[in-house]
Short mmCIF file of C-alpha atoms in Angstrom, two decimals:
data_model
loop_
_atom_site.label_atom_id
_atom_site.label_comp_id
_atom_site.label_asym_id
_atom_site.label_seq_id
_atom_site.Cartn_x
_atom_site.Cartn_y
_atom_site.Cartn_z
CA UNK A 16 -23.67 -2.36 -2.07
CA UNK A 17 -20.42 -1.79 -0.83
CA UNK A 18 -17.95 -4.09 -1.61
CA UNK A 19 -14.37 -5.34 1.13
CA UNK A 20 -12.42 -2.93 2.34
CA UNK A 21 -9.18 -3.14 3.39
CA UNK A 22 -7.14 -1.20 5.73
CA UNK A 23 -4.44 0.79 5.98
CA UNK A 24 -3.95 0.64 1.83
CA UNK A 25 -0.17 1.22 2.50
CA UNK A 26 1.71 0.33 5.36
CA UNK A 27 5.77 0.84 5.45
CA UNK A 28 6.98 -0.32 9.10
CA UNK A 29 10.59 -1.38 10.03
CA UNK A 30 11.72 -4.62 10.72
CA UNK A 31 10.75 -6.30 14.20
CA UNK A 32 7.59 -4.06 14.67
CA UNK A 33 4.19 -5.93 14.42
CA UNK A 34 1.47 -4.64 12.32
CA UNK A 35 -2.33 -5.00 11.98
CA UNK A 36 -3.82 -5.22 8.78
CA UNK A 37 -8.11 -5.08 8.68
CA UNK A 38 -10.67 -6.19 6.74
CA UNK A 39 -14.07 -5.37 6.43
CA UNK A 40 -16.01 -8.31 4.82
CA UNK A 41 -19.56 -7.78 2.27
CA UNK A 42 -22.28 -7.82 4.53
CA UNK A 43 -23.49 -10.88 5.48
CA UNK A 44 -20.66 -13.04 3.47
CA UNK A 45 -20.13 -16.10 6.08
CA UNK A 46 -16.66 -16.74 4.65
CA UNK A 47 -13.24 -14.93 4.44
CA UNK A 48 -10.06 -15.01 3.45
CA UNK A 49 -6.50 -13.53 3.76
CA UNK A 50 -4.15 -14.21 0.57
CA UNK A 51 -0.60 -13.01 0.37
CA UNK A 52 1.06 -11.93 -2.74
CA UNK A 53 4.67 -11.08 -3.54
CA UNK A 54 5.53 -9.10 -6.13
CA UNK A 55 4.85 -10.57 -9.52
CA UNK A 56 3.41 -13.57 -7.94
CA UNK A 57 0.72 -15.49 -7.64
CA UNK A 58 -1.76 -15.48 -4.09
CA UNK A 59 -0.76 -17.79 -1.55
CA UNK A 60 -3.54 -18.93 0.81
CA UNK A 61 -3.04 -17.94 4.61
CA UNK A 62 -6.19 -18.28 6.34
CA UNK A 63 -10.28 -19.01 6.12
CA UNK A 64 -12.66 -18.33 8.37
CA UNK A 65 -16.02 -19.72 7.92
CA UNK A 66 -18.80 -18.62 10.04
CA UNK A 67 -18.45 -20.04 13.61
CA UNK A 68 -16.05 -22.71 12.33
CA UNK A 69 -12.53 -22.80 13.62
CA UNK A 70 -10.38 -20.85 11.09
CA UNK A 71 -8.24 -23.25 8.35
CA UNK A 72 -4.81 -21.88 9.32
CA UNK A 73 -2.88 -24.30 7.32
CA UNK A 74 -1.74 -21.30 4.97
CA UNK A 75 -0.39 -19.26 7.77
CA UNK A 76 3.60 -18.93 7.09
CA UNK A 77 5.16 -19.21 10.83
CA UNK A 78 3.77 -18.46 14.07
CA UNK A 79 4.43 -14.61 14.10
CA UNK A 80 1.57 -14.87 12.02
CA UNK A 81 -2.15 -14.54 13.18
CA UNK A 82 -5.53 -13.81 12.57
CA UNK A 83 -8.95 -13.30 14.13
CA UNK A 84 -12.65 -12.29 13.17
CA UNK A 85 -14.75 -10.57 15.63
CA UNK A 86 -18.64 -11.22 15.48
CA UNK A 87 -18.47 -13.02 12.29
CA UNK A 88 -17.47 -10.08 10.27
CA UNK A 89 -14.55 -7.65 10.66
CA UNK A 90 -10.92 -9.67 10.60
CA UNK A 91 -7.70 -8.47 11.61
CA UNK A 92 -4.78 -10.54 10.43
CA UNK A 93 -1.26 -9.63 12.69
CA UNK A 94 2.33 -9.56 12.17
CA UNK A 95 4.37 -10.12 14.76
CA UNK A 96 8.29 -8.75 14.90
CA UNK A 97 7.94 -8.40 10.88
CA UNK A 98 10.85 -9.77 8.75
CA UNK A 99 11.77 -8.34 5.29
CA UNK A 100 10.69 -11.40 3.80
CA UNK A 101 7.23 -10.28 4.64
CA UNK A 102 6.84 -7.32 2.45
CA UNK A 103 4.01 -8.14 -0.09
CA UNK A 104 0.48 -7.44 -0.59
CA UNK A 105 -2.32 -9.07 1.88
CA UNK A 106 -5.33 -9.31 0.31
CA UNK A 107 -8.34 -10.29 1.70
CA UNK A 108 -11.88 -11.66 0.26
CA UNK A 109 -15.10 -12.89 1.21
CA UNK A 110 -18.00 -15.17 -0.26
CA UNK A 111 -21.08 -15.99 0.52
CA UNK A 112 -21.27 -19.01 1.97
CA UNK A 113 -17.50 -20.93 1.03
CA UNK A 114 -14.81 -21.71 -0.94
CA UNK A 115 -17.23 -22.78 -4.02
CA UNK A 116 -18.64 -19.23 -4.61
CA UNK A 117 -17.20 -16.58 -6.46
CA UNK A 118 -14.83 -14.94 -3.91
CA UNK A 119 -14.71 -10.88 -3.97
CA UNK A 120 -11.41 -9.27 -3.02
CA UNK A 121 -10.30 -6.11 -1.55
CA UNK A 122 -7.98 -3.74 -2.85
CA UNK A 123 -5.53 -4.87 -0.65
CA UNK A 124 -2.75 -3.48 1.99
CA UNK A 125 0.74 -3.01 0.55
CA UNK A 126 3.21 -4.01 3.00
CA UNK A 127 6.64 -2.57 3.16
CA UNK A 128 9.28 -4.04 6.06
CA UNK A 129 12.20 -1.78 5.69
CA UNK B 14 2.60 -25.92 -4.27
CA UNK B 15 0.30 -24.03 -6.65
CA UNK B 16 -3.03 -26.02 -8.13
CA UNK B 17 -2.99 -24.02 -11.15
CA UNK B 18 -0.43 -23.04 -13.69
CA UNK B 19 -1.14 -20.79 -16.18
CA UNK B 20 -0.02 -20.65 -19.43
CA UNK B 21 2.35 -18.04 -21.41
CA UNK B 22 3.04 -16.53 -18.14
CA UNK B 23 3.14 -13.27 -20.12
CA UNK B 24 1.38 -12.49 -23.50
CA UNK B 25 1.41 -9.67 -25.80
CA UNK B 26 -0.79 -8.80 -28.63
CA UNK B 27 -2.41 -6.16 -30.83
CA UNK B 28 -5.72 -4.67 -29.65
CA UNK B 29 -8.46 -6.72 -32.00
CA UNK B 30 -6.70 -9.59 -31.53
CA UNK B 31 -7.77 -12.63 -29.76
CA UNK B 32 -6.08 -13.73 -26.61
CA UNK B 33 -5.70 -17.08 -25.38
CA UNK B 34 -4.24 -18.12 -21.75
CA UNK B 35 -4.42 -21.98 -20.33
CA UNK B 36 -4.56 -23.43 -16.90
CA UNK B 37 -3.05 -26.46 -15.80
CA UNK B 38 -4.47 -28.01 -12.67
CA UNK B 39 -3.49 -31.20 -10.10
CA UNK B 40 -6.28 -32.58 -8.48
CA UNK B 41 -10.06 -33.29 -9.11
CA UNK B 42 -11.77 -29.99 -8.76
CA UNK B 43 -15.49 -28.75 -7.85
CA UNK B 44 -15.09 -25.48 -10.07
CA UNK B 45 -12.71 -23.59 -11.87
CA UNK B 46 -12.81 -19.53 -11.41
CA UNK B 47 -11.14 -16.77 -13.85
CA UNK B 48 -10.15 -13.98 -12.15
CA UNK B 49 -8.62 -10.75 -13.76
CA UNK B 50 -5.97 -8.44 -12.04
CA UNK B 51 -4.66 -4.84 -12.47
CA UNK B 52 -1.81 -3.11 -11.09
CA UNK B 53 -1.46 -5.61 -8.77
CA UNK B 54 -4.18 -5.05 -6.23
CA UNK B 55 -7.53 -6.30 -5.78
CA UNK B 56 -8.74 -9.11 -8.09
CA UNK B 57 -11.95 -9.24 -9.66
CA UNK B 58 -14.06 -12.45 -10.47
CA UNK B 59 -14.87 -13.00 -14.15
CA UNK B 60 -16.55 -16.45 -14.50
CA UNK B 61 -16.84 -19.67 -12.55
CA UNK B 62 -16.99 -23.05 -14.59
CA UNK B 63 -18.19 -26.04 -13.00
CA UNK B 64 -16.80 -29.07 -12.56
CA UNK B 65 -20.06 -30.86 -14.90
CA UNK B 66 -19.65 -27.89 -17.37
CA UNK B 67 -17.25 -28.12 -20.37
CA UNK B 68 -17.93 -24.39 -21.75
CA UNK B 69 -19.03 -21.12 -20.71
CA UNK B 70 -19.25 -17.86 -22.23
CA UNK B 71 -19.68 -13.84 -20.35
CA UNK B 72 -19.77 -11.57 -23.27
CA UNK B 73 -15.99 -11.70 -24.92
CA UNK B 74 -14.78 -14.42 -22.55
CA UNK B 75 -14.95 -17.69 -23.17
CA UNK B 76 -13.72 -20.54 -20.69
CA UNK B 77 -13.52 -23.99 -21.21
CA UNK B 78 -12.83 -26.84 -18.68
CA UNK B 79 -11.46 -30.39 -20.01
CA UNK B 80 -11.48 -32.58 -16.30
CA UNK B 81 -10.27 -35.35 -18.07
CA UNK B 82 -6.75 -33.65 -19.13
CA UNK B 83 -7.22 -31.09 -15.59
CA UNK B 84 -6.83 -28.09 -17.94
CA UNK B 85 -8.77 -24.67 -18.81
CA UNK B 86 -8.63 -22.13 -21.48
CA UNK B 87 -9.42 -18.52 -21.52
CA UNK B 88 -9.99 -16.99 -24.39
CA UNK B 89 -10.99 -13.19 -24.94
CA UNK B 90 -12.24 -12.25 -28.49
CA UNK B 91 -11.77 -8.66 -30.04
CA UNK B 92 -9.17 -7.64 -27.62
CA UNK B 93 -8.95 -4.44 -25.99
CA UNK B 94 -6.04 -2.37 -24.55
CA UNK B 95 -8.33 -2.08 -21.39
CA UNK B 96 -8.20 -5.54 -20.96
CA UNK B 97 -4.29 -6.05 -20.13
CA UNK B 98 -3.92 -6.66 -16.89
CA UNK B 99 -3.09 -10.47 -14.91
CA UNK B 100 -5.51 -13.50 -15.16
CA UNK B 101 -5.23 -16.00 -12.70
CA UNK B 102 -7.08 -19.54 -12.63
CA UNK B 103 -8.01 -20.43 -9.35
CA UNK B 104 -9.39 -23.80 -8.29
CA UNK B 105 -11.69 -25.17 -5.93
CA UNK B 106 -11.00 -28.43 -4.18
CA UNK B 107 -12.47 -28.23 -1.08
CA UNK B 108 -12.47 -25.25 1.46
CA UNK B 109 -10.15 -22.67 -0.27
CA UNK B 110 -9.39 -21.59 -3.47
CA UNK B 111 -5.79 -22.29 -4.96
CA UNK B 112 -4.25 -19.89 -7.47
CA UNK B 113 -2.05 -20.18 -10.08
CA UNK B 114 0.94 -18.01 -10.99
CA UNK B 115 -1.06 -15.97 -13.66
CA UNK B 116 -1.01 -14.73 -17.50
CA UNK B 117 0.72 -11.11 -17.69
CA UNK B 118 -1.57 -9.53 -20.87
CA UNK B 119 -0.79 -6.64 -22.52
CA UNK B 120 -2.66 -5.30 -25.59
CA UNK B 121 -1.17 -3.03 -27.67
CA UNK B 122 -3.42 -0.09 -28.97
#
C-alpha cells in the first residue's frame, strides 16, 4: 500500500514568510508525527497526534510554530514569519496505534529560509 | 536532550567487513528501534527490540539490548557498499520516540 507522503519535497521561502508543510499519513495509522532535522543531525521531536487525543506539543520550538490534523488523517504543520534558523528537513511519520510501534517516515520537505 | 547516543558517530570500512555501531540510552525504555537513513531524507525502520528481549536478528542485522547498562549494539555482518548510509537508535519511553545523533557508515567497495 502506499506509504506517507510528504509535501512540497522542497520548499525555499525568504525570511518572515510562513509556510505550510503536509503530510499524508498510511491509511488508517491513528498516530503521527512531525520530526525536525538539521543538517547532519539527529531528529528532534516537535509534535504527536494520536487519534482524537490532544496533540503532545512539548517538541514544538516557539510559538510561530503549529500544527493540526484534519479528520484524523492529513496534518499540516505551519511556520509562521520563518527565521533562518529554521531551515532543515521536517519529516513526518505515522504508526499504527503509538509511540511503541515501528514508526514509518516520509521522505520529507527540505526547508530553505533564505 | 537526546535519549540515545550512538556510537562512532562516523564509521568506515571495507565492503565484507562487519560493522558495529552502539547506542547509549538514559532512561528505562519499553523498546529500542534501529532505523537506517540515506541521503538524508526519509528513514526506514529496520528492527524493534523489546524491552524483555536481549537479542534479535533480521537477516545480516543483529541488535542486542543490555537494560541493565541502557545500551544497544548493531551489528551488520558481510557488509555491503549499499548499506552506507546513517543509523539512528531511537527509544521508546512513553508517547514518542527519542533519537539519537546517529552512526555515519560508509563501506568501501
Amino acid at each position: 500500500g502506499a506509504g506517507v507522503s510528504q509535501s512540497p519535497s522542497n520548499k525555499v521561502t525568504e525570511k518572515g514568510k510562513d509556510v505550510e508543510l503536509r503530510c499524508d499519513p498510511i491509511s488508517g495509522h491513528t498516530a503521527l508525527y512531525w520530526y525536525r532535522q538539521s543538517l547532519g543531525q539527529g531528529l528532534e521531536f516537535l509534535i504527536y497526534f494520536q487519534g482524537n487525543s490532544a496533540p503532545d506539543k512539548s517538541g514544538l520550538p516557539s510559538d510561530r510554530f503549529s500544527a493540526e490534523r484534519t479528520g484524523g488523517s492529513v496534518s499540516t504543520l505551519t511556520i509562521q514569519r520563518t527565521q533562518q534558523e529554521d531551515s532543515a528537513v521536517y519529516l513526518c511519520a505515522s504508526s499504527l496505534s503509538d509511540a511503541a510501534d515501528t514508526q514509518y517516515f516520509g521522505p520529507g520537505t527540505r526547508l530553505t529560509v533564505l | 536532550s537526546q535519549q540515545g547516543e550512538e556510537d562512532p558517530q562516523a564509521l568506515s570500512i571495507q565492503e565484507g567487513e562487519n560493522a558495529t555501531m552502539n547506542c547509549s540510552y538514559k532512561t528505562s525504555i519499553n523498546n529500542l528501534q534501529w532505523y537506517r537513513q540515506n541521503s538524508g531524507r526519509g528513514l526506514v525502520h529496520l528492527i524493534l527490540i523489546r524491552s524483555n528481549e536481549r537479542e534479535k536478528h533480521s537477516g545480516r542485522l543483529r541488535v542486542t539490548l543490555d537494560t541493565s547498562k541502557k545500551s544497544s549494539s548493531l551489528l551488520i555482518t558481510a557488509s555491503r557498499a549499499a548499506d552506507t548510509a546513517s543509523y539512528f537508535c531511537a527509544t521508546d519511553a512513553g508517547n514518542m520516540l527519542t533519537f539519537g545523533g546517529g552512526t555515519r557508515l560508509m563501506v568501501k567497495p
